[in-house]
PDB file of C-alpha atoms in Angstrom:
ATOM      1  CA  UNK T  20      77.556  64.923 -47.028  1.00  0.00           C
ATOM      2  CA  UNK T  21      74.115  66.712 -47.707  1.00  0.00           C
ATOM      3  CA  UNK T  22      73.568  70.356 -49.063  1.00  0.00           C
ATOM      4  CA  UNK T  23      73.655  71.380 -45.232  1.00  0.00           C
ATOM      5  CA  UNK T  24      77.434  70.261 -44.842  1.00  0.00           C
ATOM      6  CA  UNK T  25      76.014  67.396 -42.682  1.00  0.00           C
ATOM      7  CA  UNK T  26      78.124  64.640 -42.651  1.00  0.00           C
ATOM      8  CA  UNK T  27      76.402  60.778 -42.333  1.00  0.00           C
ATOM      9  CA  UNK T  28      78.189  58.408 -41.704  1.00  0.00           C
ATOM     10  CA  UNK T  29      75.537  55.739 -39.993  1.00  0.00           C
ATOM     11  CA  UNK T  30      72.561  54.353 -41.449  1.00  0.00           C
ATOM     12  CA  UNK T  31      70.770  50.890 -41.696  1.00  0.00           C
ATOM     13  CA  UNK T  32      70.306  48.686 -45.129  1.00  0.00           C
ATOM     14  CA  UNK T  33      67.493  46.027 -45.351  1.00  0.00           C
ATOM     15  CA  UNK T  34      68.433  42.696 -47.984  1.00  0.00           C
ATOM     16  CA  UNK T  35      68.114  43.770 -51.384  1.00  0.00           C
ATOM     17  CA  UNK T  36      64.805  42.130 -53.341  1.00  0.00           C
ATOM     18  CA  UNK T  37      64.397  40.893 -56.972  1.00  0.00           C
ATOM     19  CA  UNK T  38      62.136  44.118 -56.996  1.00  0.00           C
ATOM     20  CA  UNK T  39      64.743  46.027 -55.717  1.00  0.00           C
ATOM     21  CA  UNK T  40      66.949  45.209 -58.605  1.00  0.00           C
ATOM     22  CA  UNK T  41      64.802  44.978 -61.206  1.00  0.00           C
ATOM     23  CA  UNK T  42      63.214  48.215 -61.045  1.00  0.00           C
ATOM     24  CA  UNK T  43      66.192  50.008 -61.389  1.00  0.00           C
ATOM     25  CA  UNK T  44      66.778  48.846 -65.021  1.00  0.00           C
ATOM     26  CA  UNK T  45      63.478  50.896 -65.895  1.00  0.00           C
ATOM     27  CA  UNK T  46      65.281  53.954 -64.348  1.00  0.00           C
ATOM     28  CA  UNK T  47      66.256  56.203 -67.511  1.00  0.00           C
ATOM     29  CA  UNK T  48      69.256  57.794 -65.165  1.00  0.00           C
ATOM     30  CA  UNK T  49      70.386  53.767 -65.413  1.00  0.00           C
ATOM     31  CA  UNK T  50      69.993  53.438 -69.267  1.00  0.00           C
ATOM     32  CA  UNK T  51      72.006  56.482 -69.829  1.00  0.00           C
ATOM     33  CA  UNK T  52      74.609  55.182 -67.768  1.00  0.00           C
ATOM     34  CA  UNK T  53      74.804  51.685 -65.978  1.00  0.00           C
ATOM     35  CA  UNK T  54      77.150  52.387 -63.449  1.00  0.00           C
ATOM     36  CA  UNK T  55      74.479  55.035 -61.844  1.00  0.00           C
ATOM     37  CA  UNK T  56      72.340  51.009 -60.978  1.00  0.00           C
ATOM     38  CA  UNK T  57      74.668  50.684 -57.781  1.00  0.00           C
ATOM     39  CA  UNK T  58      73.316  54.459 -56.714  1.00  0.00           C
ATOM     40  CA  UNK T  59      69.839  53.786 -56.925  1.00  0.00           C
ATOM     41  CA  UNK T  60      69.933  49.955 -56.093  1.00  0.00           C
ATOM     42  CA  UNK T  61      71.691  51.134 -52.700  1.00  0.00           C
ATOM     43  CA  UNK T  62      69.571  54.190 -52.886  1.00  0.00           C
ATOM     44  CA  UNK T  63      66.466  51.437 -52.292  1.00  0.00           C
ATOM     45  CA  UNK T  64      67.622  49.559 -49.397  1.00  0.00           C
ATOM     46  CA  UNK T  65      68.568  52.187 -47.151  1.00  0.00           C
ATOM     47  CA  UNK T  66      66.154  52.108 -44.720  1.00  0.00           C
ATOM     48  CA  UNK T  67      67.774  55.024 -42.765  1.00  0.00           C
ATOM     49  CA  UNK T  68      70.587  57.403 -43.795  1.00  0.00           C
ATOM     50  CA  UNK T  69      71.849  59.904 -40.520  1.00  0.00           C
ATOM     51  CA  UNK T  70      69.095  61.865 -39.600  1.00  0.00           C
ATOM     52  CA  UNK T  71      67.265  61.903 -43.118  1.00  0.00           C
ATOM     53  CA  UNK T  72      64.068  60.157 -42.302  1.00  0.00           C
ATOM     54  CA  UNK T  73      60.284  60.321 -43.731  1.00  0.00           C
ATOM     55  CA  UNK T  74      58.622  59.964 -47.431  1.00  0.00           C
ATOM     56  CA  UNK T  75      61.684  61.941 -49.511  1.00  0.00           C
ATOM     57  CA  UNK T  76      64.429  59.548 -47.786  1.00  0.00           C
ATOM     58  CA  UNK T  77      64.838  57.707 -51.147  1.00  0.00           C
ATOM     59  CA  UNK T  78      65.446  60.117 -53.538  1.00  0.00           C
ATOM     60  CA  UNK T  79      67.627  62.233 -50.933  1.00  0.00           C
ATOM     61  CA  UNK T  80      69.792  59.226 -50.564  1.00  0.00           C
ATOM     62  CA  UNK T  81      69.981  58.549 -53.975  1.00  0.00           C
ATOM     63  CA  UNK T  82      71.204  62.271 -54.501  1.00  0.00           C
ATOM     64  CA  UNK T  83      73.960  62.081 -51.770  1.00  0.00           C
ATOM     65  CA  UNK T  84      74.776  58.703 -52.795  1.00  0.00           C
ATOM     66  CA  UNK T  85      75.574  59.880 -56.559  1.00  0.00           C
ATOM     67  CA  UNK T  86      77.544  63.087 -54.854  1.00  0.00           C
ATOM     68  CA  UNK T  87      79.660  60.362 -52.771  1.00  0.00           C
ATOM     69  CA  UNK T  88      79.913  57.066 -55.878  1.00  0.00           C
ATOM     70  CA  UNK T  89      80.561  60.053 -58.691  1.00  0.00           C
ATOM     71  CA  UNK T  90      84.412  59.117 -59.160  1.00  0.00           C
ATOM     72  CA  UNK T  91      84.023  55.391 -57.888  1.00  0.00           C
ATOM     73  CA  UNK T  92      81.623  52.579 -57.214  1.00  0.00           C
ATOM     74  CA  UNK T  93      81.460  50.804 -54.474  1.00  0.00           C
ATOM     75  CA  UNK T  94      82.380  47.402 -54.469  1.00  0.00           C
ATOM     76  CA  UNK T  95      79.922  44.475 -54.407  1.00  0.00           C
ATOM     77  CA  UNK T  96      82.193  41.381 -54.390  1.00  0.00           C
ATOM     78  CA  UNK T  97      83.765  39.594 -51.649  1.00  0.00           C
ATOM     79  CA  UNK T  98      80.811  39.779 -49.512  1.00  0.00           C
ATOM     80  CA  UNK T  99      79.423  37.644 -47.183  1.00  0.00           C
ATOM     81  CA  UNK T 100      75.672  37.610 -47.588  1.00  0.00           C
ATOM     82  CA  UNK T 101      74.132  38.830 -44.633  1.00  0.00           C
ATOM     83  CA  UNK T 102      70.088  38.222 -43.867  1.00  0.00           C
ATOM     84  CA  UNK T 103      67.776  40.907 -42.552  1.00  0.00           C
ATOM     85  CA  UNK T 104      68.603  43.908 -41.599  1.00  0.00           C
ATOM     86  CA  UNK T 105      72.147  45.591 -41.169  1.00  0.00           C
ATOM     87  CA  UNK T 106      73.913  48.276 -39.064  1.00  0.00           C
ATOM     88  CA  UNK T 107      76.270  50.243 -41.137  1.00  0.00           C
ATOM     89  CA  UNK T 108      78.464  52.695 -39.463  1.00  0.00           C
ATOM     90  CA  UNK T 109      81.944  54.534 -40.579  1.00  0.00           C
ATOM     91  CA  UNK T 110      84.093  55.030 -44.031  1.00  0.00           C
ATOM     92  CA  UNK T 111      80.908  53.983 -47.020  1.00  0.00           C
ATOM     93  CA  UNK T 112      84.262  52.228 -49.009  1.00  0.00           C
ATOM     94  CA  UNK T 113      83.615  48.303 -48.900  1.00  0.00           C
ATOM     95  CA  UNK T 114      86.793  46.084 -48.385  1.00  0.00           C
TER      96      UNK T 114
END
């Protein structure tokens, strides 16, 4: 949900890169706490959240993201990998 009250609940994720999850480790929000890496890894390869689009996208996501992930994670494990690009629609809970 954004400050709005908009609720998004579609978006599209590209693969994750060894960039992608590298450069989060430089992140000082990451140092202070590791389990913020999941927010702004996902908060990378969302290439479209709803109807936030354009040049502030990232960090936008990566706000709502932490607002959604602040009492749990999501989880990683027990996926299939998937190449390319992926529509993701519905409940943001994996499993």
């Amino acid at each position: 949900m954004d400050e709005s009250g908009t609720v998004h609940r579609d978006g599209v994720m590209r693969l994750a890169t060894a960039r992608d999850e590298l450069i989060p480790l430089r992140d000082d929000r990451v140092r202070e706490n590791s389990a913020y890496l999941s927010v702004v890894l996902i908060s990378r390869v969302i290439t479209r959240l709803g109807s936030i689009e354009g040049r502030s996208r990232r960090s936008r996501s990566a706000v709502l993201l932490s607002s959604s992930f602040s009492a749990e994670t999501p989880r990683a494990s027990g996926s299939p990998p998937n190449p390319g690009r992926r529509r993701v629609s519905g409940s943001t809970r994996a499993g």
